[in-house]
Coordinates of C-alpha atoms in Angstrom, one line a residue:
M1 CA 5.8 28.8 6.5
K2 CA 8.4 28.5 9.0
L3 CA 11.9 26.4 7.2
N4 CA 12.9 24.9 10.7
A5 CA 14.9 21.8 10.6
L6 CA 16.6 22.1 7.9
L7 CA 17.5 19.3 6.7
L8 CA 18.3 18.4 3.0
T9 CA 18.0 20.7 -0.5
T10 CA 17.7 19.4 -3.7
L11 CA 18.3 20.9 -6.9
L12 CA 15.0 20.2 -9.1
T13 CA 14.9 21.0 -12.6
T14 CA 12.8 19.7 -15.3
S15 CA 12.5 18.8 -18.8
A16 CA 10.4 22.3 -20.3
A17 CA 11.9 24.6 -20.9
A18 CA 9.5 27.2 -19.7
T19 CA 9.7 25.8 -16.0
P20 CA 11.8 26.8 -14.1
A21 CA 14.7 24.5 -11.4
Y22 CA 14.5 24.8 -7.7
L23 CA 16.1 23.3 -4.8
G24 CA 13.8 21.4 -2.6
V25 CA 13.9 21.5 0.8
V26 CA 12.5 19.9 3.5
N27 CA 11.2 20.6 6.8
K28 CA 11.4 18.1 9.4
A29 CA 9.1 20.2 12.2
D30 CA 7.0 20.8 9.9
G31 CA 6.2 18.1 7.8
T32 CA 6.2 19.4 4.6
A33 CA 8.9 20.1 1.5
S34 CA 9.3 23.7 -0.3
F35 CA 10.7 24.1 -3.5
I36 CA 12.3 27.7 -3.6
N37 CA 12.6 29.3 -7.8
L38 CA 16.4 29.4 -8.8
E39 CA 15.0 32.7 -11.1
T40 CA 13.2 34.1 -8.3
Y41 CA 14.4 33.1 -5.1
K42 CA 10.8 33.1 -3.8
T43 CA 9.1 29.2 -2.4
D44 CA 6.3 28.8 -5.2
F45 CA 4.9 26.1 -4.0
F46 CA 5.0 23.2 -0.8
V47 CA 3.3 20.0 -0.1
T48 CA 2.6 17.8 3.0
A49 CA 5.3 15.3 3.7
G50 CA 4.5 12.3 5.9
Y51 CA 5.7 12.3 9.3
L52 CA 9.2 13.2 9.8
P53 CA 10.4 13.7 6.5
H54 CA 14.3 13.3 6.2
E55 CA 15.4 13.4 3.1
M56 CA 14.9 14.4 -0.5
G57 CA 15.9 12.9 -3.8
G58 CA 14.4 13.7 -7.6
S59 CA 13.8 12.7 -11.5
P60 CA 17.1 12.4 -13.5
D61 CA 14.0 15.0 -16.1
G62 CA 13.1 17.0 -12.6
T63 CA 9.4 15.8 -13.1
H64 CA 9.1 14.3 -9.9
A65 CA 10.4 14.3 -6.1
Y66 CA 11.0 11.9 -3.7
V67 CA 10.4 12.8 0.1
S68 CA 11.6 9.9 2.6
N69 CA 8.7 9.9 5.5
Y70 CA 11.9 8.7 8.1
G71 CA 9.3 8.3 10.7
K72 CA 10.8 7.7 14.0
D73 CA 12.1 10.9 16.2
H74 CA 14.7 10.7 18.3
V75 CA 15.0 13.9 20.2
R76 CA 10.9 13.5 21.8
S77 CA 10.3 10.2 22.4
E78 CA 7.4 10.5 24.2
S79 CA 5.2 10.6 20.6
P80 CA 2.6 8.0 19.7
L81 CA 3.6 8.3 16.5
N82 CA 7.4 7.9 17.5
K83 CA 8.0 4.2 15.6
P84 CA 10.0 4.6 11.5
G85 CA 8.0 5.3 8.4
N86 CA 7.5 3.5 5.5
T87 CA 7.0 5.4 2.4
L88 CA 7.8 8.0 0.4
T89 CA 5.9 11.2 -0.9
L90 CA 5.9 11.6 -4.5
V91 CA 6.1 15.1 -5.8
D92 CA 4.8 16.2 -9.1
M93 CA 6.9 19.2 -10.0
L94 CA 4.4 20.3 -13.3
A95 CA 1.5 20.1 -11.1
Q96 CA 3.3 21.1 -8.3
K97 CA 1.1 18.8 -5.7
T98 CA 2.1 15.1 -4.1
G99 CA 0.5 11.9 -5.6
K100 CA 0.6 8.7 -5.2
E101 CA 2.5 7.9 -1.8
I102 CA 5.2 5.2 -2.4
D103 CA 5.1 1.9 0.2
L104 CA 8.1 0.6 0.8
G105 CA 6.8 -2.8 1.9
V106 CA 7.3 -4.6 5.3
E107 CA 7.5 -2.4 8.8
P108 CA 9.2 -1.3 10.0
C109 CA 11.6 0.7 7.3
G110 CA 12.8 4.6 8.4
P111 CA 13.5 5.5 4.6
H112 CA 16.0 7.8 4.6
G113 CA 19.0 8.2 1.3
I114 CA 17.4 8.9 -2.2
H115 CA 19.0 7.9 -5.3
S116 CA 17.1 7.5 -8.6
S117 CA 19.1 5.5 -11.4
A118 CA 20.0 7.4 -14.7
D119 CA 16.9 7.2 -16.7
G120 CA 14.7 8.1 -13.9
K121 CA 13.2 3.6 -13.9
R122 CA 14.3 3.0 -10.4
L123 CA 15.4 4.0 -6.8
Y124 CA 17.6 2.7 -4.2
V125 CA 16.6 3.7 -0.9
T126 CA 18.3 3.0 2.9
C127 CA 15.8 1.5 5.3
E128 CA 16.7 2.0 8.7
E129 CA 16.1 -0.5 10.5
R130 CA 15.8 -3.4 7.8
Q131 CA 19.6 -2.7 7.5
E132 CA 18.7 -2.8 3.3
I133 CA 18.6 -0.8 0.5
V134 CA 15.1 -1.1 -1.3
V135 CA 14.4 -0.9 -4.9
V136 CA 11.8 0.6 -6.5
D137 CA 9.7 1.1 -9.8
A138 CA 9.4 4.9 -9.8
E139 CA 7.0 4.3 -13.0
R140 CA 4.4 2.0 -11.0
K141 CA 5.6 3.6 -8.0
Q142 CA 5.5 0.5 -6.0
M143 CA 8.7 -1.9 -4.5
L144 CA 10.7 -4.5 -6.3
H145 CA 13.2 -6.4 -4.1
S146 CA 15.0 -4.8 -1.0
I147 CA 19.0 -6.1 -0.8
S148 CA 20.6 -6.1 2.3
T149 CA 23.9 -4.3 4.0
G150 CA 23.9 -6.6 6.8
Q151 CA 24.9 -2.4 8.4
K152 CA 22.9 -1.1 11.4
Q153 CA 21.2 2.5 10.0
S154 CA 22.0 2.7 7.0
H155 CA 21.9 5.5 5.9
M156 CA 22.5 7.1 2.9
V157 CA 23.1 5.7 -0.9
V158 CA 24.3 6.2 -3.9
A159 CA 25.3 4.0 -7.1
D160 CA 28.1 3.8 -9.8
A161 CA 27.2 5.0 -13.3
A162 CA 26.2 1.3 -15.0
E163 CA 23.8 0.7 -11.7
K164 CA 25.8 -2.8 -11.2
R165 CA 27.1 -1.6 -7.6
A166 CA 25.9 0.5 -4.8
Y167 CA 27.9 2.2 -1.4
V168 CA 26.0 3.0 1.5
T169 CA 27.4 5.2 4.4
S170 CA 26.0 3.9 7.6
V171 CA 25.1 5.6 11.0
G172 CA 26.5 3.1 14.0
P173 CA 29.2 1.2 12.1

């Protein structure tokens, strides 16, 4: 498996003591995510993600990883699939396979940055196309609501510890 177009790596540790920690790697061109065992430095498994995945986040307990299926291909714009994505790929780290794909509401989204709440119950996902943050119920795997950023290409997101504020970087402004 080739690891071209490496975009983001995420350290994922699981709660089970016998389960190793992983480095999650998004492979944009392949539409996959690889998980490298940090004890052996070998790829233990990989999963298929959506079209042109971009970023990865993990649950605080390490049982799940989330891959944003960005979808838009800025370089090869002739692609018939060249439209913003609208989903997250859920990865079950214990079973080492993908689970339910999470829909992010009204198209188009162009999901990019992902941040998990401290308790793992919510995900905050930027939607570049809609200029907003989508709040996802991580347990039910569904969108709860969105928050407008009013900024073009809302790119990455992080929330403060109390989850009273979210900070978003934007590509355009």
